[in-house]
Amino acid sequence: MHEPSSVTSVSEGQPSLAIIERVAALDGTDPLSLPPLYDAVDPDALDSLFQSSSTDGPQTTGAVQFTYYGYAVRVDADGDIVVES
C-alpha cells in the first residue's frame, strides 16, 4: 500500500525531477513510464521560477499548483513539494 501524500523538500536541484520521482514512488511505477510532465506544466518554467539566485533562498514567494498523472501537486517557494492522491 502506498502512502496517499508526500512532502519533499528541494533545496538544490530541479523541482520538475523531484515531482516525477515522487509521483513514480507513490504510484509504484518507473519514472520513465509516466507521461511527460510537460503535459501538466512547463518544467523549464517551473524550475526557473523556483531557482534560487543566491544562498539566501528562493527569490520567489507563493506556490504553483497543478494536477499530474492524477495527483495534486503543489510547489511552494520555500522548496516544499506536496504530492497528494
PDB file of N, CA, C and O in Angstrom:
ATOM      1  N   MET A   1       0.845  -1.189   0.000  1.00  0.00           N
ATOM      2  CA  MET A   1       0.000   0.000   0.000  1.00  0.00           C
ATOM      3  C   MET A   1       0.882   1.241   0.000  1.00  0.00           C
ATOM      4  O   MET A   1       1.821   1.351   0.763  1.00  0.00           O
ATOM      5  N   HIS A   2       0.566   2.176  -0.869  1.00  0.00           N
ATOM      6  CA  HIS A   2       1.364   3.383  -0.988  1.00  0.00           C
ATOM      7  C   HIS A   2       0.765   4.494  -0.140  1.00  0.00           C
ATOM      8  O   HIS A   2      -0.439   4.564   0.064  1.00  0.00           O
ATOM      9  N   GLU A   3       1.638   5.357   0.343  1.00  0.00           N
ATOM     10  CA  GLU A   3       1.169   6.483   1.132  1.00  0.00           C
ATOM     11  C   GLU A   3       0.358   7.434   0.246  1.00  0.00           C
ATOM     12  O   GLU A   3       0.669   7.611  -0.928  1.00  0.00           O
ATOM     13  N   PRO A   4      -0.704   8.051   0.775  1.00  0.00           N
ATOM     14  CA  PRO A   4      -1.581   8.881  -0.038  1.00  0.00           C
ATOM     15  C   PRO A   4      -1.008  10.248  -0.386  1.00  0.00           C
ATOM     16  O   PRO A   4      -1.462  10.902  -1.303  1.00  0.00           O
ATOM     17  N   SER A   5      -0.031  10.722   0.371  1.00  0.00           N
ATOM     18  CA  SER A   5       0.551  12.020   0.062  1.00  0.00           C
ATOM     19  C   SER A   5       2.005  12.033   0.493  1.00  0.00           C
ATOM     20  O   SER A   5       2.456  11.189   1.251  1.00  0.00           O
ATOM     21  N   SER A   6       2.705  13.014   0.007  1.00  0.00           N
ATOM     22  CA  SER A   6       4.123  13.095   0.299  1.00  0.00           C
ATOM     23  C   SER A   6       4.580  14.539   0.224  1.00  0.00           C
ATOM     24  O   SER A   6       4.130  15.292  -0.617  1.00  0.00           O
ATOM     25  N   VAL A   7       5.484  14.900   1.126  1.00  0.00           N
ATOM     26  CA  VAL A   7       6.103  16.214   1.090  1.00  0.00           C
ATOM     27  C   VAL A   7       7.589  16.002   0.890  1.00  0.00           C
ATOM     28  O   VAL A   7       8.219  15.245   1.608  1.00  0.00           O
ATOM     29  N   THR A   8       8.131  16.646  -0.108  1.00  0.00           N
ATOM     30  CA  THR A   8       9.546  16.581  -0.415  1.00  0.00           C
ATOM     31  C   THR A   8      10.078  17.997  -0.372  1.00  0.00           C
ATOM     32  O   THR A   8       9.399  18.929  -0.784  1.00  0.00           O
ATOM     33  N   SER A   9      11.288  18.163   0.115  1.00  0.00           N
ATOM     34  CA  SER A   9      11.898  19.480   0.115  1.00  0.00           C
ATOM     35  C   SER A   9      13.063  19.482  -0.858  1.00  0.00           C
ATOM     36  O   SER A   9      13.916  18.609  -0.816  1.00  0.00           O
ATOM     37  N   VAL A  10      13.066  20.448  -1.735  1.00  0.00           N
ATOM     38  CA  VAL A  10      14.119  20.559  -2.728  1.00  0.00           C
ATOM     39  C   VAL A  10      14.939  21.795  -2.396  1.00  0.00           C
ATOM     40  O   VAL A  10      14.504  22.913  -2.622  1.00  0.00           O
ATOM     41  N   SER A  11      16.116  21.587  -1.824  1.00  0.00           N
ATOM     42  CA  SER A  11      16.967  22.726  -1.510  1.00  0.00           C
ATOM     43  C   SER A  11      17.850  23.075  -2.703  1.00  0.00           C
ATOM     44  O   SER A  11      18.178  24.217  -2.933  1.00  0.00           O
ATOM     45  N   GLU A  12      18.255  22.066  -3.439  1.00  0.00           N
ATOM     46  CA  GLU A  12      19.019  22.276  -4.669  1.00  0.00           C
ATOM     47  C   GLU A  12      18.466  21.317  -5.704  1.00  0.00           C
ATOM     48  O   GLU A  12      17.896  20.295  -5.381  1.00  0.00           O
ATOM     49  N   GLY A  13      18.650  21.636  -6.931  1.00  0.00           N
ATOM     50  CA  GLY A  13      18.154  20.744  -7.965  1.00  0.00           C
ATOM     51  C   GLY A  13      16.910  21.286  -8.616  1.00  0.00           C
ATOM     52  O   GLY A  13      16.562  22.455  -8.482  1.00  0.00           O
ATOM     53  N   GLN A  14      16.237  20.398  -9.299  1.00  0.00           N
ATOM     54  CA  GLN A  14      15.100  20.801 -10.107  1.00  0.00           C
ATOM     55  C   GLN A  14      13.808  20.249  -9.527  1.00  0.00           C
ATOM     56  O   GLN A  14      13.654  19.034  -9.392  1.00  0.00           O
ATOM     57  N   PRO A  15      12.860  21.124  -9.223  1.00  0.00           N
ATOM     58  CA  PRO A  15      11.564  20.654  -8.739  1.00  0.00           C
ATOM     59  C   PRO A  15      10.901  19.697  -9.724  1.00  0.00           C
ATOM     60  O   PRO A  15      10.258  18.732  -9.315  1.00  0.00           O
ATOM     61  N   SER A  16      11.089  19.917 -11.017  1.00  0.00           N
ATOM     62  CA  SER A  16      10.444  19.062 -12.017  1.00  0.00           C
ATOM     63  C   SER A  16      10.876  17.601 -11.865  1.00  0.00           C
ATOM     64  O   SER A  16      10.044  16.697 -11.936  1.00  0.00           O
ATOM     65  N   LEU A  17      12.143  17.371 -11.634  1.00  0.00           N
ATOM     66  CA  LEU A  17      12.628  15.998 -11.449  1.00  0.00           C
ATOM     67  C   LEU A  17      12.126  15.401 -10.138  1.00  0.00           C
ATOM     68  O   LEU A  17      11.764  14.223 -10.079  1.00  0.00           O
ATOM     69  N   ALA A  18      12.096  16.201  -9.091  1.00  0.00           N
ATOM     70  CA  ALA A  18      11.595  15.724  -7.801  1.00  0.00           C
ATOM     71  C   ALA A  18      10.125  15.320  -7.896  1.00  0.00           C
ATOM     72  O   ALA A  18       9.706  14.328  -7.287  1.00  0.00           O
ATOM     73  N   ILE A  19       9.341  16.051  -8.664  1.00  0.00           N
ATOM     74  CA  ILE A  19       7.921  15.726  -8.835  1.00  0.00           C
ATOM     75  C   ILE A  19       7.771  14.387  -9.533  1.00  0.00           C
ATOM     76  O   ILE A  19       6.995  13.526  -9.088  1.00  0.00           O
ATOM     77  N   ILE A  20       8.500  14.182 -10.606  1.00  0.00           N
ATOM     78  CA  ILE A  20       8.411  12.915 -11.334  1.00  0.00           C
ATOM     79  C   ILE A  20       8.820  11.751 -10.443  1.00  0.00           C
ATOM     80  O   ILE A  20       8.133  10.720 -10.394  1.00  0.00           O
ATOM     81  N   GLU A  21       9.912  11.894  -9.705  1.00  0.00           N
ATOM     82  CA  GLU A  21      10.375  10.832  -8.817  1.00  0.00           C
ATOM     83  C   GLU A  21       9.351  10.541  -7.723  1.00  0.00           C
ATOM     84  O   GLU A  21       9.095   9.390  -7.386  1.00  0.00           O
ATOM     85  N   ARG A  22       8.748  11.586  -7.164  1.00  0.00           N
ATOM     86  CA  ARG A  22       7.786  11.402  -6.065  1.00  0.00           C
ATOM     87  C   ARG A  22       6.507  10.741  -6.568  1.00  0.00           C
ATOM     88  O   ARG A  22       5.973   9.837  -5.931  1.00  0.00           O
ATOM     89  N   VAL A  23       5.995  11.177  -7.708  1.00  0.00           N
ATOM     90  CA  VAL A  23       4.782  10.573  -8.268  1.00  0.00           C
ATOM     91  C   VAL A  23       5.043   9.105  -8.607  1.00  0.00           C
ATOM     92  O   VAL A  23       4.220   8.237  -8.310  1.00  0.00           O
ATOM     93  N   ALA A  24       6.180   8.817  -9.191  1.00  0.00           N
ATOM     94  CA  ALA A  24       6.515   7.432  -9.527  1.00  0.00           C
ATOM     95  C   ALA A  24       6.594   6.573  -8.271  1.00  0.00           C
ATOM     96  O   ALA A  24       6.086   5.446  -8.251  1.00  0.00           O
ATOM     97  N   ALA A  25       7.188   7.097  -7.209  1.00  0.00           N
ATOM     98  CA  ALA A  25       7.286   6.345  -5.956  1.00  0.00           C
ATOM     99  C   ALA A  25       5.911   6.100  -5.346  1.00  0.00           C
ATOM    100  O   ALA A  25       5.614   4.986  -4.886  1.00  0.00           O
ATOM    101  N   LEU A  26       5.070   7.117  -5.343  1.00  0.00           N
ATOM    102  CA  LEU A  26       3.726   6.963  -4.784  1.00  0.00           C
ATOM    103  C   LEU A  26       2.885   5.990  -5.601  1.00  0.00           C
ATOM    104  O   LEU A  26       2.068   5.254  -5.056  1.00  0.00           O
ATOM    105  N   ASP A  27       3.099   5.992  -6.907  1.00  0.00           N
ATOM    106  CA  ASP A  27       2.317   5.142  -7.800  1.00  0.00           C
ATOM    107  C   ASP A  27       2.915   3.753  -7.949  1.00  0.00           C
ATOM    108  O   ASP A  27       2.263   2.859  -8.497  1.00  0.00           O
ATOM    109  N   GLY A  28       4.149   3.578  -7.485  1.00  0.00           N
ATOM    110  CA  GLY A  28       4.808   2.287  -7.615  1.00  0.00           C
ATOM    111  C   GLY A  28       5.156   1.949  -9.050  1.00  0.00           C
ATOM    112  O   GLY A  28       5.054   0.801  -9.477  1.00  0.00           O
ATOM    113  N   THR A  29       5.558   2.956  -9.804  1.00  0.00           N
ATOM    114  CA  THR A  29       5.860   2.763 -11.218  1.00  0.00           C
ATOM    115  C   THR A  29       7.223   3.351 -11.548  1.00  0.00           C
ATOM    116  O   THR A  29       7.786   4.129 -10.780  1.00  0.00           O
ATOM    117  N   ASP A  30       7.743   2.997 -12.686  1.00  0.00           N
ATOM    118  CA  ASP A  30       9.018   3.520 -13.168  1.00  0.00           C
ATOM    119  C   ASP A  30       8.810   4.961 -13.642  1.00  0.00           C
ATOM    120  O   ASP A  30       7.867   5.230 -14.391  1.00  0.00           O
ATOM    121  N   PRO A  31       9.675   5.880 -13.233  1.00  0.00           N
ATOM    122  CA  PRO A  31       9.517   7.270 -13.677  1.00  0.00           C
ATOM    123  C   PRO A  31       9.488   7.420 -15.202  1.00  0.00           C
ATOM    124  O   PRO A  31       8.808   8.308 -15.719  1.00  0.00           O
ATOM    125  N   LEU A  32      10.187   6.559 -15.899  1.00  0.00           N
ATOM    126  CA  LEU A  32      10.217   6.654 -17.356  1.00  0.00           C
ATOM    127  C   LEU A  32       8.913   6.232 -18.015  1.00  0.00           C
ATOM    128  O   LEU A  32       8.681   6.532 -19.190  1.00  0.00           O
ATOM    129  N   SER A  33       8.049   5.542 -17.260  1.00  0.00           N
ATOM    130  CA  SER A  33       6.769   5.131 -17.830  1.00  0.00           C
ATOM    131  C   SER A  33       5.671   6.180 -17.625  1.00  0.00           C
ATOM    132  O   SER A  33       4.572   6.035 -18.152  1.00  0.00           O
ATOM    133  N   LEU A  34       5.968   7.238 -16.875  1.00  0.00           N
ATOM    134  CA  LEU A  34       4.995   8.310 -16.656  1.00  0.00           C
ATOM    135  C   LEU A  34       4.894   9.182 -17.902  1.00  0.00           C
ATOM    136  O   LEU A  34       5.841   9.299 -18.671  1.00  0.00           O
ATOM    137  N   PRO A  35       3.744   9.821 -18.100  1.00  0.00           N
ATOM    138  CA  PRO A  35       3.625  10.760 -19.224  1.00  0.00           C
ATOM    139  C   PRO A  35       4.538  11.961 -18.991  1.00  0.00           C
ATOM    140  O   PRO A  35       4.928  12.229 -17.851  1.00  0.00           O
ATOM    141  N   PRO A  36       4.867  12.687 -20.035  1.00  0.00           N
ATOM    142  CA  PRO A  36       5.727  13.862 -19.868  1.00  0.00           C
ATOM    143  C   PRO A  36       5.101  14.868 -18.906  1.00  0.00           C
ATOM    144  O   PRO A  36       3.901  15.139 -18.963  1.00  0.00           O
ATOM    145  N   LEU A  37       5.921  15.408 -18.019  1.00  0.00           N
ATOM    146  CA  LEU A  37       5.444  16.429 -17.093  1.00  0.00           C
ATOM    147  C   LEU A  37       4.933  17.644 -17.864  1.00  0.00           C
ATOM    148  O   LEU A  37       4.031  18.346 -17.415  1.00  0.00           O
ATOM    149  N   TYR A  38       5.476  17.838 -19.052  1.00  0.00           N
ATOM    150  CA  TYR A  38       5.078  18.977 -19.881  1.00  0.00           C
ATOM    151  C   TYR A  38       3.580  18.956 -20.208  1.00  0.00           C
ATOM    152  O   TYR A  38       2.997  19.995 -20.514  1.00  0.00           O
ATOM    153  N   ASP A  39       2.954  17.787 -20.124  1.00  0.00           N
ATOM    154  CA  ASP A  39       1.507  17.702 -20.349  1.00  0.00           C
ATOM    155  C   ASP A  39       0.723  18.454 -19.270  1.00  0.00           C
ATOM    156  O   ASP A  39      -0.423  18.833 -19.497  1.00  0.00           O
ATOM    157  N   ALA A  40       1.344  18.657 -18.098  1.00  0.00           N
ATOM    158  CA  ALA A  40       0.662  19.326 -16.991  1.00  0.00           C
ATOM    159  C   ALA A  40       1.185  20.735 -16.723  1.00  0.00           C
ATOM    160  O   ALA A  40       0.434  21.630 -16.348  1.00  0.00           O
ATOM    161  N   VAL A  41       2.490  20.913 -16.889  1.00  0.00           N
ATOM    162  CA  VAL A  41       3.127  22.198 -16.579  1.00  0.00           C
ATOM    163  C   VAL A  41       4.436  22.272 -17.368  1.00  0.00           C
ATOM    164  O   VAL A  41       5.025  21.243 -17.697  1.00  0.00           O
ATOM    165  N   ASP A  42       4.881  23.467 -17.655  1.00  0.00           N
ATOM    166  CA  ASP A  42       6.164  23.645 -18.340  1.00  0.00           C
ATOM    167  C   ASP A  42       7.286  23.419 -17.317  1.00  0.00           C
ATOM    168  O   ASP A  42       7.482  24.241 -16.422  1.00  0.00           O
ATOM    169  N   PRO A  43       8.017  22.300 -17.411  1.00  0.00           N
ATOM    170  CA  PRO A  43       9.037  22.002 -16.401  1.00  0.00           C
ATOM    171  C   PRO A  43      10.170  23.033 -16.355  1.00  0.00           C
ATOM    172  O   PRO A  43      10.664  23.342 -15.267  1.00  0.00           O
ATOM    173  N   ASP A  44      10.555  23.572 -17.497  1.00  0.00           N
ATOM    174  CA  ASP A  44      11.617  24.577 -17.511  1.00  0.00           C
ATOM    175  C   ASP A  44      11.175  25.851 -16.790  1.00  0.00           C
ATOM    176  O   ASP A  44      11.936  26.441 -16.020  1.00  0.00           O
ATOM    177  N   ALA A  45       9.951  26.260 -17.037  1.00  0.00           N
ATOM    178  CA  ALA A  45       9.421  27.450 -16.359  1.00  0.00           C
ATOM    179  C   ALA A  45       9.297  27.203 -14.858  1.00  0.00           C
ATOM    180  O   ALA A  45       9.629  28.079 -14.048  1.00  0.00           O
ATOM    181  N   LEU A  46       8.847  26.017 -14.477  1.00  0.00           N
ATOM    182  CA  LEU A  46       8.715  25.678 -13.061  1.00  0.00           C
ATOM    183  C   LEU A  46      10.069  25.721 -12.371  1.00  0.00           C
ATOM    184  O   LEU A  46      10.221  26.322 -11.304  1.00  0.00           O
ATOM    185  N   ASP A  47      11.076  25.101 -12.990  1.00  0.00           N
ATOM    186  CA  ASP A  47      12.412  25.096 -12.409  1.00  0.00           C
ATOM    187  C   ASP A  47      12.978  26.510 -12.307  1.00  0.00           C
ATOM    188  O   ASP A  47      13.590  26.878 -11.305  1.00  0.00           O
ATOM    189  N   SER A  48      12.760  27.312 -13.333  1.00  0.00           N
ATOM    190  CA  SER A  48      13.256  28.696 -13.331  1.00  0.00           C
ATOM    191  C   SER A  48      12.569  29.538 -12.267  1.00  0.00           C
ATOM    192  O   SER A  48      13.207  30.352 -11.601  1.00  0.00           O
ATOM    193  N   LEU A  49      11.285  29.327 -12.117  1.00  0.00           N
ATOM    194  CA  LEU A  49      10.507  30.111 -11.157  1.00  0.00           C
ATOM    195  C   LEU A  49      11.005  29.920  -9.738  1.00  0.00           C
ATOM    196  O   LEU A  49      11.071  30.867  -8.958  1.00  0.00           O
ATOM    197  N   PHE A  50      11.389  28.701  -9.400  1.00  0.00           N
ATOM    198  CA  PHE A  50      11.777  28.409  -8.029  1.00  0.00           C
ATOM    199  C   PHE A  50      13.275  28.247  -7.847  1.00  0.00           C
ATOM    200  O   PHE A  50      13.741  27.794  -6.812  1.00  0.00           O
ATOM    201  N   GLN A  51      14.053  28.658  -8.843  1.00  0.00           N
ATOM    202  CA  GLN A  51      15.503  28.594  -8.737  1.00  0.00           C
ATOM    203  C   GLN A  51      15.996  29.745  -7.879  1.00  0.00           C
ATOM    204  O   GLN A  51      15.569  30.883  -8.037  1.00  0.00           O
ATOM    205  N   SER A  52      16.905  29.444  -6.990  1.00  0.00           N
ATOM    206  CA  SER A  52      17.479  30.470  -6.125  1.00  0.00           C
ATOM    207  C   SER A  52      18.633  31.158  -6.837  1.00  0.00           C
ATOM    208  O   SER A  52      19.461  30.509  -7.454  1.00  0.00           O
ATOM    209  N   SER A  53      18.688  32.462  -6.725  1.00  0.00           N
ATOM    210  CA  SER A  53      19.789  33.199  -7.330  1.00  0.00           C
ATOM    211  C   SER A  53      20.868  33.537  -6.310  1.00  0.00           C
ATOM    212  O   SER A  53      21.870  34.127  -6.638  1.00  0.00           O
ATOM    213  N   SER A  54      20.627  33.159  -5.066  1.00  0.00           N
ATOM    214  CA  SER A  54      21.615  33.418  -4.021  1.00  0.00           C
ATOM    215  C   SER A  54      21.535  32.313  -2.986  1.00  0.00           C
ATOM    216  O   SER A  54      20.678  31.446  -3.031  1.00  0.00           O
ATOM    217  N   THR A  55      22.428  32.367  -2.013  1.00  0.00           N
ATOM    218  CA  THR A  55      22.421  31.367  -0.949  1.00  0.00           C
ATOM    219  C   THR A  55      21.399  31.690   0.127  1.00  0.00           C
ATOM    220  O   THR A  55      21.241  30.938   1.073  1.00  0.00           O
ATOM    221  N   ASP A  56      20.716  32.818  -0.017  1.00  0.00           N
ATOM    222  CA  ASP A  56      19.711  33.224   0.962  1.00  0.00           C
ATOM    223  C   ASP A  56      18.376  32.524   0.772  1.00  0.00           C
ATOM    224  O   ASP A  56      17.453  32.726   1.539  1.00  0.00           O
ATOM    225  N   GLY A  57      18.241  31.715  -0.273  1.00  0.00           N
ATOM    226  CA  GLY A  57      16.992  31.008  -0.508  1.00  0.00           C
ATOM    227  C   GLY A  57      16.285  31.507  -1.740  1.00  0.00           C
ATOM    228  O   GLY A  57      16.815  32.295  -2.507  1.00  0.00           O
ATOM    229  N   PRO A  58      15.068  31.042  -1.914  1.00  0.00           N
ATOM    230  CA  PRO A  58      14.311  31.384  -3.122  1.00  0.00           C
ATOM    231  C   PRO A  58      14.040  32.879  -3.222  1.00  0.00           C
ATOM    232  O   PRO A  58      13.885  33.553  -2.221  1.00  0.00           O
ATOM    233  N   GLN A  59      13.979  33.358  -4.446  1.00  0.00           N
ATOM    234  CA  GLN A  59      13.679  34.764  -4.675  1.00  0.00           C
ATOM    235  C   GLN A  59      12.195  34.972  -4.923  1.00  0.00           C
ATOM    236  O   GLN A  59      11.759  36.071  -5.193  1.00  0.00           O
ATOM    237  N   THR A  60      11.423  33.923  -4.822  1.00  0.00           N
ATOM    238  CA  THR A  60      10.008  33.955  -5.161  1.00  0.00           C
ATOM    239  C   THR A  60       9.172  33.640  -3.922  1.00  0.00           C
ATOM    240  O   THR A  60       9.596  32.906  -3.058  1.00  0.00           O
ATOM    241  N   THR A  61       7.979  34.187  -3.871  1.00  0.00           N
ATOM    242  CA  THR A  61       7.024  33.795  -2.846  1.00  0.00           C
ATOM    243  C   THR A  61       5.828  33.180  -3.552  1.00  0.00           C
ATOM    244  O   THR A  61       5.633  33.376  -4.746  1.00  0.00           O
ATOM    245  N   GLY A  62       5.032  32.444  -2.827  1.00  0.00           N
ATOM    246  CA  GLY A  62       3.839  31.851  -3.405  1.00  0.00           C
ATOM    247  C   GLY A  62       4.016  30.387  -3.703  1.00  0.00           C
ATOM    248  O   GLY A  62       4.904  29.725  -3.176  1.00  0.00           O
ATOM    249  N   ALA A  63       3.150  29.878  -4.570  1.00  0.00           N
ATOM    250  CA  ALA A  63       3.150  28.456  -4.904  1.00  0.00           C
ATOM    251  C   ALA A  63       2.539  28.249  -6.280  1.00  0.00           C
ATOM    252  O   ALA A  63       1.823  29.108  -6.786  1.00  0.00           O
ATOM    253  N   VAL A  64       2.846  27.105  -6.861  1.00  0.00           N
ATOM    254  CA  VAL A  64       2.252  26.681  -8.116  1.00  0.00           C
ATOM    255  C   VAL A  64       1.540  25.364  -7.849  1.00  0.00           C
ATOM    256  O   VAL A  64       2.104  24.469  -7.214  1.00  0.00           O
ATOM    257  N   GLN A  65       0.293  25.255  -8.317  1.00  0.00           N
ATOM    258  CA  GLN A  65      -0.491  24.032  -8.132  1.00  0.00           C
ATOM    259  C   GLN A  65      -0.966  23.528  -9.484  1.00  0.00           C
ATOM    260  O   GLN A  65      -1.352  24.321 -10.336  1.00  0.00           O
ATOM    261  N   PHE A  66      -0.940  22.208  -9.642  1.00  0.00           N
ATOM    262  CA  PHE A  66      -1.415  21.586 -10.869  1.00  0.00           C
ATOM    263  C   PHE A  66      -1.670  20.110 -10.608  1.00  0.00           C
ATOM    264  O   PHE A  66      -1.319  19.575  -9.558  1.00  0.00           O
ATOM    265  N   THR A  67      -2.295  19.456 -11.563  1.00  0.00           N
ATOM    266  CA  THR A  67      -2.552  18.021 -11.479  1.00  0.00           C
ATOM    267  C   THR A  67      -1.658  17.315 -12.481  1.00  0.00           C
ATOM    268  O   THR A  67      -1.544  17.735 -13.636  1.00  0.00           O
ATOM    269  N   TYR A  68      -1.010  16.244 -12.007  1.00  0.00           N
ATOM    270  CA  TYR A  68      -0.142  15.447 -12.873  1.00  0.00           C
ATOM    271  C   TYR A  68      -0.383  13.979 -12.594  1.00  0.00           C
ATOM    272  O   TYR A  68      -0.266  13.543 -11.456  1.00  0.00           O
ATOM    273  N   TYR A  69      -0.767  13.245 -13.604  1.00  0.00           N
ATOM    274  CA  TYR A  69      -0.976  11.794 -13.538  1.00  0.00           C
ATOM    275  C   TYR A  69      -1.952  11.419 -12.419  1.00  0.00           C
ATOM    276  O   TYR A  69      -1.781  10.447 -11.718  1.00  0.00           O
ATOM    277  N   GLY A  70      -2.954  12.263 -12.221  1.00  0.00           N
ATOM    278  CA  GLY A  70      -3.972  12.000 -11.217  1.00  0.00           C
ATOM    279  C   GLY A  70      -3.605  12.448  -9.811  1.00  0.00           C
ATOM    280  O   GLY A  70      -4.357  12.223  -8.865  1.00  0.00           O
ATOM    281  N   TYR A  71      -2.466  13.080  -9.644  1.00  0.00           N
ATOM    282  CA  TYR A  71      -2.015  13.561  -8.338  1.00  0.00           C
ATOM    283  C   TYR A  71      -2.074  15.080  -8.302  1.00  0.00           C
ATOM    284  O   TYR A  71      -1.740  15.744  -9.284  1.00  0.00           O
ATOM    285  N   ALA A  72      -2.490  15.620  -7.159  1.00  0.00           N
ATOM    286  CA  ALA A  72      -2.469  17.067  -6.944  1.00  0.00           C
ATOM    287  C   ALA A  72      -1.058  17.421  -6.495  1.00  0.00           C
ATOM    288  O   ALA A  72      -0.535  16.850  -5.536  1.00  0.00           O
ATOM    289  N   VAL A  73      -0.432  18.352  -7.194  1.00  0.00           N
ATOM    290  CA  VAL A  73       0.951  18.742  -6.909  1.00  0.00           C
ATOM    291  C   VAL A  73       0.969  20.223  -6.557  1.00  0.00           C
ATOM    292  O   VAL A  73       0.330  21.035  -7.213  1.00  0.00           O
ATOM    293  N   ARG A  74       1.712  20.557  -5.498  1.00  0.00           N
ATOM    294  CA  ARG A  74       1.910  21.954  -5.115  1.00  0.00           C
ATOM    295  C   ARG A  74       3.400  22.168  -4.861  1.00  0.00           C
ATOM    296  O   ARG A  74       4.016  21.421  -4.111  1.00  0.00           O
ATOM    297  N   VAL A  75       3.965  23.171  -5.487  1.00  0.00           N
ATOM    298  CA  VAL A  75       5.362  23.537  -5.279  1.00  0.00           C
ATOM    299  C   VAL A  75       5.366  24.892  -4.601  1.00  0.00           C
ATOM    300  O   VAL A  75       4.857  25.871  -5.148  1.00  0.00           O
ATOM    301  N   ASP A  76       5.899  24.932  -3.379  1.00  0.00           N
ATOM    302  CA  ASP A  76       5.955  26.175  -2.617  1.00  0.00           C
ATOM    303  C   ASP A  76       7.290  26.870  -2.820  1.00  0.00           C
ATOM    304  O   ASP A  76       8.312  26.216  -3.079  1.00  0.00           O
ATOM    305  N   ALA A  77       7.313  28.168  -2.659  1.00  0.00           N
ATOM    306  CA  ALA A  77       8.533  28.952  -2.845  1.00  0.00           C
ATOM    307  C   ALA A  77       9.638  28.546  -1.877  1.00  0.00           C
ATOM    308  O   ALA A  77      10.806  28.717  -2.177  1.00  0.00           O
ATOM    309  N   ASP A  78       9.269  27.978  -0.722  1.00  0.00           N
ATOM    310  CA  ASP A  78      10.292  27.570   0.242  1.00  0.00           C
ATOM    311  C   ASP A  78      10.961  26.247  -0.126  1.00  0.00           C
ATOM    312  O   ASP A  78      11.813  25.747   0.602  1.00  0.00           O
ATOM    313  N   GLY A  79      10.559  25.649  -1.266  1.00  0.00           N
ATOM    314  CA  GLY A  79      11.190  24.421  -1.718  1.00  0.00           C
ATOM    315  C   GLY A  79      10.403  23.168  -1.419  1.00  0.00           C
ATOM    316  O   GLY A  79      10.792  22.093  -1.826  1.00  0.00           O
ATOM    317  N   ASP A  80       9.292  23.290  -0.696  1.00  0.00           N
ATOM    318  CA  ASP A  80       8.477  22.121  -0.402  1.00  0.00           C
ATOM    319  C   ASP A  80       7.641  21.742  -1.612  1.00  0.00           C
ATOM    320  O   ASP A  80       7.070  22.605  -2.283  1.00  0.00           O
ATOM    321  N   ILE A  81       7.592  20.452  -1.864  1.00  0.00           N
ATOM    322  CA  ILE A  81       6.744  19.896  -2.938  1.00  0.00           C
ATOM    323  C   ILE A  81       5.783  18.930  -2.274  1.00  0.00           C
ATOM    324  O   ILE A  81       6.205  17.972  -1.621  1.00  0.00           O
ATOM    325  N   VAL A  82       4.497  19.185  -2.421  1.00  0.00           N
ATOM    326  CA  VAL A  82       3.465  18.330  -1.837  1.00  0.00           C
ATOM    327  C   VAL A  82       2.767  17.605  -2.982  1.00  0.00           C
ATOM    328  O   VAL A  82       2.301  18.232  -3.937  1.00  0.00           O
ATOM    329  N   VAL A  83       2.700  16.272  -2.870  1.00  0.00           N
ATOM    330  CA  VAL A  83       2.034  15.445  -3.869  1.00  0.00           C
ATOM    331  C   VAL A  83       0.962  14.643  -3.138  1.00  0.00           C
ATOM    332  O   VAL A  83       1.270  13.921  -2.192  1.00  0.00           O
ATOM    333  N   GLU A  84      -0.284  14.784  -3.560  1.00  0.00           N
ATOM    334  CA  GLU A  84      -1.402  14.101  -2.916  1.00  0.00           C
ATOM    335  C   GLU A  84      -2.237  13.358  -3.960  1.00  0.00           C
ATOM    336  O   GLU A  84      -2.433  13.857  -5.062  1.00  0.00           O
ATOM    337  N   SER A  85      -2.711  12.191  -3.535  1.00  0.00           N
ATOM    338  CA  SER A  85      -3.571  11.418  -4.456  1.00  0.00           C
ATOM    339  C   SER A  85      -5.011  11.844  -4.309  1.00  0.00           C
ATOM    340  O   SER A  85      -5.406  12.528  -3.431  1.00  0.00           O
TER     341      SER A  85
END
